[in-house]
Amino acid sequence: MELCFIGGGHVLKGELDDVFEELSKKIKPSANIVVVPFATEVSKYDGWMESLEQIFSNFSNATLKLLHEDLSRSEMISMINHSDALYLVGGKPEKLLQIIEEKELASSIRSYPGLLIGYSAGALAFCEDCILTKDDDYPESLVIKGLGLVDFSMEVHYNEASDEELFALSTDRSIYALPDGSAIFYKDGEIHKTVNDVISFQEKKKSIV
């Protein structure tokens, strides 16, 4: 299993060009990519697919399929098992994790042999502790149980206004903060590639990775 954590950014405005250039080295020709949209509303599924189809059209014969929540569990697991990469979109991580739990997909994701790509909420969900810092959607910081694929946590759409919260949260866990346009590639138990700025918070100390 290889993981890609994407902090955010607008695909069609070129803000993720560097990230997708790196992804193009990881995804084999004629890859079957399954999009997991559970973090967002059903009404937004088409918009996500249109954006991703446009960016992945630059990859060599890659095909995208949507893991719609109306599918049965067996249909979902079959799609996952026959894919080369999973792309978990942004939105609300608690919604994403709830549907993964309801559909009993966690074990399939944890044992997935291919490339797991998490954008924003998708990146948060990969972690042991899924942290949600204060913003318009969350009046207070929250920590919820994630999928536990890694033992560190993430902050997505990072800006320095979150530093005080991240210092406090970093007493119990390591946190990597990703501004829009930044990403981490993780494999074999370690970070082996970063794209653009990545900031580390550990034991109330902040540093550049």
mmCIF file of C-alpha atoms in Angstrom:
data_model
loop_
_atom_site.group_PDB
_atom_site.id
_atom_site.type_symbol
_atom_site.label_atom_id
_atom_site.label_comp_id
_atom_site.label_asym_id
_atom_site.label_seq_id
_atom_site.Cartn_x
_atom_site.Cartn_y
_atom_site.Cartn_z
ATOM 1 C CA MET A 1 0.000 0.000 0.000
ATOM 2 C CA GLU A 2 1.122 3.506 -0.856
ATOM 3 C CA LEU A 3 -0.632 6.628 0.422
ATOM 4 C CA CYS A 4 -0.893 10.117 -1.022
ATOM 5 C CA PHE A 5 -2.157 12.870 1.297
ATOM 6 C CA ILE A 6 -3.290 16.032 -0.539
ATOM 7 C CA GLY A 7 -3.866 19.145 1.554
ATOM 8 C CA GLY A 8 -6.301 20.851 -0.820
ATOM 9 C CA GLY A 9 -6.306 23.169 -3.786
ATOM 10 C CA HIS A 10 -8.348 23.678 -6.943
ATOM 11 C CA VAL A 11 -7.563 21.079 -9.591
ATOM 12 C CA LEU A 12 -8.805 23.083 -12.584
ATOM 13 C CA LYS A 13 -6.956 26.266 -11.541
ATOM 14 C CA GLY A 14 -3.613 24.475 -11.672
ATOM 15 C CA GLU A 15 -3.064 24.566 -7.914
ATOM 16 C CA LEU A 16 -2.410 20.809 -7.837
ATOM 17 C CA ASP A 17 -0.290 20.501 -10.972
ATOM 18 C CA ASP A 18 2.829 19.573 -8.985
ATOM 19 C CA VAL A 19 0.922 16.924 -7.029
ATOM 20 C CA PHE A 20 -0.607 15.334 -10.107
ATOM 21 C CA GLU A 21 2.740 15.373 -11.876
ATOM 22 C CA GLU A 22 4.055 13.195 -9.049
ATOM 23 C CA LEU A 23 0.920 11.028 -9.135
ATOM 24 C CA SER A 24 1.454 10.420 -12.847
ATOM 25 C CA LYS A 25 4.670 8.593 -11.911
ATOM 26 C CA LYS A 26 2.772 6.331 -9.511
ATOM 27 C CA ILE A 27 -0.260 5.377 -11.590
ATOM 28 C CA LYS A 28 0.359 2.796 -14.288
ATOM 29 C CA PRO A 29 -1.009 3.116 -17.846
ATOM 30 C CA SER A 30 -4.644 2.039 -18.283
ATOM 31 C CA ALA A 31 -5.177 2.229 -14.514
ATOM 32 C CA ASN A 32 -8.653 1.771 -13.074
ATOM 33 C CA ILE A 33 -9.211 4.532 -10.493
ATOM 34 C CA VAL A 34 -12.215 4.330 -8.176
ATOM 35 C CA VAL A 35 -13.465 7.634 -6.745
ATOM 36 C CA VAL A 36 -14.833 7.406 -3.184
ATOM 37 C CA PRO A 37 -17.161 10.441 -2.776
ATOM 38 C CA PHE A 38 -18.739 9.749 0.610
ATOM 39 C CA ALA A 39 -17.354 12.894 2.281
ATOM 40 C CA THR A 40 -19.529 15.121 0.117
ATOM 41 C CA GLU A 41 -23.198 15.384 -0.814
ATOM 42 C CA VAL A 42 -24.674 13.215 -3.577
ATOM 43 C CA SER A 43 -25.585 16.400 -5.462
ATOM 44 C CA LYS A 44 -21.870 17.179 -5.785
ATOM 45 C CA TYR A 45 -20.792 13.786 -7.147
ATOM 46 C CA ASP A 46 -21.056 14.843 -10.803
ATOM 47 C CA GLY A 47 -18.986 17.970 -10.232
ATOM 48 C CA TRP A 48 -16.202 15.992 -8.588
ATOM 49 C CA MET A 49 -16.197 13.456 -11.386
ATOM 50 C CA GLU A 50 -16.082 16.127 -14.094
ATOM 51 C CA SER A 51 -13.083 17.817 -12.465
ATOM 52 C CA LEU A 52 -11.220 14.554 -11.896
ATOM 53 C CA GLU A 53 -11.976 13.236 -15.375
ATOM 54 C CA GLN A 54 -10.454 16.401 -16.799
ATOM 55 C CA ILE A 55 -7.237 16.140 -14.801
ATOM 56 C CA PHE A 56 -6.873 12.365 -15.195
ATOM 57 C CA SER A 57 -7.409 12.681 -18.964
ATOM 58 C CA ASN A 58 -3.713 13.640 -19.044
ATOM 59 C CA PHE A 59 -2.813 10.215 -17.666
ATOM 60 C CA SER A 60 -2.223 7.287 -19.999
ATOM 61 C CA ASN A 61 -5.663 5.738 -20.633
ATOM 62 C CA ALA A 62 -6.732 5.959 -16.985
ATOM 63 C CA THR A 63 -10.414 5.283 -16.318
ATOM 64 C CA LEU A 64 -12.449 6.682 -13.412
ATOM 65 C CA LYS A 65 -15.399 4.945 -11.784
ATOM 66 C CA LEU A 66 -17.615 6.315 -9.029
ATOM 67 C CA LEU A 67 -18.202 4.278 -5.879
ATOM 68 C CA HIS A 68 -21.799 5.475 -5.426
ATOM 69 C CA GLU A 69 -23.232 4.980 -1.959
ATOM 70 C CA ASP A 70 -26.381 3.398 -3.456
ATOM 71 C CA LEU A 71 -24.366 0.340 -4.487
ATOM 72 C CA SER A 72 -24.524 -2.788 -2.376
ATOM 73 C CA ARG A 73 -21.601 -3.718 -0.139
ATOM 74 C CA SER A 74 -20.623 -6.611 -2.433
ATOM 75 C CA GLU A 75 -20.676 -4.311 -5.475
ATOM 76 C CA MET A 76 -18.501 -1.780 -3.666
ATOM 77 C CA ILE A 77 -15.982 -4.381 -2.542
ATOM 78 C CA SER A 78 -15.793 -5.806 -6.071
ATOM 79 C CA MET A 79 -15.052 -2.336 -7.476
ATOM 80 C CA ILE A 80 -12.377 -1.743 -4.836
ATOM 81 C CA ASN A 81 -10.769 -5.138 -5.431
ATOM 82 C CA HIS A 82 -10.606 -4.589 -9.193
ATOM 83 C CA SER A 83 -9.072 -1.096 -8.992
ATOM 84 C CA ASP A 84 -5.494 0.154 -9.105
ATOM 85 C CA ALA A 85 -6.064 3.309 -7.040
ATOM 86 C CA LEU A 86 -8.719 4.773 -4.758
ATOM 87 C CA TYR A 87 -9.307 8.525 -4.685
ATOM 88 C CA LEU A 88 -11.142 9.769 -1.571
ATOM 89 C CA VAL A 89 -12.556 13.237 -2.202
ATOM 90 C CA GLY A 90 -12.978 16.193 0.149
ATOM 91 C CA GLY A 91 -15.899 17.299 2.284
ATOM 92 C CA LYS A 92 -16.720 16.162 5.804
ATOM 93 C CA PRO A 93 -14.433 13.430 7.158
ATOM 94 C CA GLU A 94 -16.989 12.298 9.741
ATOM 95 C CA LYS A 95 -19.499 11.633 6.924
ATOM 96 C CA LEU A 96 -16.868 9.719 4.959
ATOM 97 C CA LEU A 97 -15.928 7.565 7.940
ATOM 98 C CA GLN A 98 -19.558 6.950 8.880
ATOM 99 C CA ILE A 99 -20.458 5.572 5.438
ATOM 100 C CA ILE A 100 -17.280 3.469 5.308
ATOM 101 C CA GLU A 101 -18.339 1.991 8.644
ATOM 102 C CA GLU A 102 -21.972 1.483 7.603
ATOM 103 C CA LYS A 103 -20.963 -0.240 4.368
ATOM 104 C CA GLU A 104 -18.325 -2.325 6.201
ATOM 105 C CA LEU A 105 -15.551 -1.196 3.860
ATOM 106 C CA ALA A 106 -12.844 -0.370 6.420
ATOM 107 C CA SER A 107 -11.120 -3.758 6.230
ATOM 108 C CA SER A 108 -11.022 -3.604 2.414
ATOM 109 C CA ILE A 109 -9.413 -0.167 2.555
ATOM 110 C CA ARG A 110 -6.939 -1.140 5.292
ATOM 111 C CA SER A 111 -5.786 -4.163 3.287
ATOM 112 C CA TYR A 112 -5.808 -2.377 -0.076
ATOM 113 C CA PRO A 113 -2.652 -3.208 -2.062
ATOM 114 C CA GLY A 114 -2.797 -0.282 -4.490
ATOM 115 C CA LEU A 115 -2.414 3.491 -4.245
ATOM 116 C CA LEU A 116 -4.693 5.322 -1.803
ATOM 117 C CA ILE A 117 -5.137 9.034 -2.580
ATOM 118 C CA GLY A 118 -6.816 11.228 0.017
ATOM 119 C CA TYR A 119 -7.803 14.790 -0.830
ATOM 120 C CA SER A 120 -8.553 17.026 2.178
ATOM 121 C CA ALA A 121 -11.156 15.049 4.194
ATOM 122 C CA GLY A 122 -9.912 11.888 2.491
ATOM 123 C CA ALA A 123 -6.385 12.578 3.747
ATOM 124 C CA LEU A 124 -7.641 13.191 7.288
ATOM 125 C CA ALA A 125 -9.545 9.891 7.304
ATOM 126 C CA PHE A 126 -6.397 7.837 6.667
ATOM 127 C CA CYS A 127 -4.968 8.799 10.064
ATOM 128 C CA GLU A 128 -5.293 7.111 13.455
ATOM 129 C CA ASP A 129 -6.608 10.353 14.940
ATOM 130 C CA CYS A 130 -8.644 12.443 12.514
ATOM 131 C CA ILE A 131 -8.321 16.006 13.779
ATOM 132 C CA LEU A 132 -10.689 18.797 12.785
ATOM 133 C CA THR A 133 -9.449 22.237 13.758
ATOM 134 C CA LYS A 134 -11.813 25.166 14.269
ATOM 135 C CA ASP A 135 -13.317 26.766 11.173
ATOM 136 C CA ASP A 136 -16.730 27.786 9.822
ATOM 137 C CA ASP A 137 -17.938 24.170 9.990
ATOM 138 C CA TYR A 138 -16.416 23.233 13.356
ATOM 139 C CA PRO A 139 -16.773 25.787 16.179
ATOM 140 C CA GLU A 140 -14.404 23.734 18.361
ATOM 141 C CA SER A 141 -11.542 21.368 17.576
ATOM 142 C CA LEU A 142 -12.540 17.723 17.345
ATOM 143 C CA VAL A 143 -10.579 14.479 17.296
ATOM 144 C CA ILE A 144 -12.393 11.446 15.891
ATOM 145 C CA LYS A 145 -11.236 7.927 15.149
ATOM 146 C CA GLY A 146 -9.843 7.519 11.648
ATOM 147 C CA LEU A 147 -8.946 4.448 9.602
ATOM 148 C CA GLY A 148 -5.590 4.077 11.340
ATOM 149 C CA LEU A 149 -3.465 3.582 8.225
ATOM 150 C CA VAL A 150 -0.743 5.801 9.737
ATOM 151 C CA ASP A 151 0.104 6.769 13.313
ATOM 152 C CA PHE A 152 0.311 10.507 12.635
ATOM 153 C CA SER A 153 -2.385 13.102 11.995
ATOM 154 C CA MET A 154 -2.902 15.696 9.280
ATOM 155 C CA GLU A 155 -4.025 19.303 9.045
ATOM 156 C CA VAL A 156 -5.365 20.173 5.577
ATOM 157 C CA HIS A 157 -5.895 23.607 3.984
ATOM 158 C CA TYR A 158 -3.269 24.721 6.487
ATOM 159 C CA ASN A 159 -2.640 28.350 7.388
ATOM 160 C CA GLU A 160 -0.841 29.835 10.359
ATOM 161 C CA ALA A 161 -4.100 30.839 12.066
ATOM 162 C CA SER A 162 -4.372 27.199 13.214
ATOM 163 C CA ASP A 163 -0.942 27.110 14.862
ATOM 164 C CA GLU A 164 -2.152 27.568 18.437
ATOM 165 C CA GLU A 165 -4.551 24.620 18.132
ATOM 166 C CA LEU A 166 -1.954 22.490 16.392
ATOM 167 C CA PHE A 167 0.621 23.154 19.113
ATOM 168 C CA ALA A 168 -1.882 21.939 21.722
ATOM 169 C CA LEU A 169 -2.930 18.898 19.702
ATOM 170 C CA SER A 170 0.700 17.946 18.999
ATOM 171 C CA THR A 171 1.384 17.049 22.634
ATOM 172 C CA ASP A 172 -0.308 13.665 22.050
ATOM 173 C CA ARG A 173 0.472 13.024 18.375
ATOM 174 C CA SER A 174 2.625 14.057 15.438
ATOM 175 C CA ILE A 175 0.831 16.309 12.955
ATOM 176 C CA TYR A 176 1.770 17.176 9.371
ATOM 177 C CA ALA A 177 0.153 20.355 8.084
ATOM 178 C CA LEU A 178 -0.488 20.690 4.347
ATOM 179 C CA PRO A 179 -1.353 24.015 2.708
ATOM 180 C CA ASP A 180 -3.326 23.901 -0.526
ATOM 181 C CA GLY A 181 -1.126 22.529 -3.308
ATOM 182 C CA SER A 182 1.010 20.406 -0.964
ATOM 183 C CA ALA A 183 1.126 16.644 -0.557
ATOM 184 C CA ILE A 184 2.864 13.773 1.206
ATOM 185 C CA PHE A 185 3.624 10.383 -0.335
ATOM 186 C CA TYR A 186 3.983 7.607 2.232
ATOM 187 C CA LYS A 187 5.164 4.027 1.684
ATOM 188 C CA ASP A 188 6.710 1.196 3.705
ATOM 189 C CA GLY A 189 6.184 2.961 7.014
ATOM 190 C CA GLU A 190 7.774 6.285 6.112
ATOM 191 C CA ILE A 191 7.363 9.523 4.206
ATOM 192 C CA HIS A 192 9.377 9.165 1.030
ATOM 193 C CA LYS A 193 8.295 12.266 -0.902
ATOM 194 C CA THR A 194 6.795 15.684 -0.177
ATOM 195 C CA VAL A 195 5.377 18.122 -2.716
ATOM 196 C CA ASN A 196 5.646 21.834 -1.885
ATOM 197 C CA ASP A 197 5.484 23.082 1.719
ATOM 198 C CA VAL A 198 4.849 20.565 4.500
ATOM 199 C CA ILE A 199 4.997 21.663 8.144
ATOM 200 C CA SER A 200 5.512 19.364 11.112
ATOM 201 C CA PHE A 201 4.052 19.889 14.592
ATOM 202 C CA GLN A 202 5.495 17.635 17.289
ATOM 203 C CA GLU A 203 5.503 18.203 21.050
ATOM 204 C CA LYS A 204 4.555 21.859 20.585
ATOM 205 C CA LYS A 205 7.404 22.429 18.147
ATOM 206 C CA LYS A 206 6.941 23.552 14.545
ATOM 207 C CA SER A 207 9.350 22.803 11.703
ATOM 208 C CA ILE A 208 9.503 22.490 7.937
ATOM 209 C CA VAL A 209 9.690 18.916 6.625
#
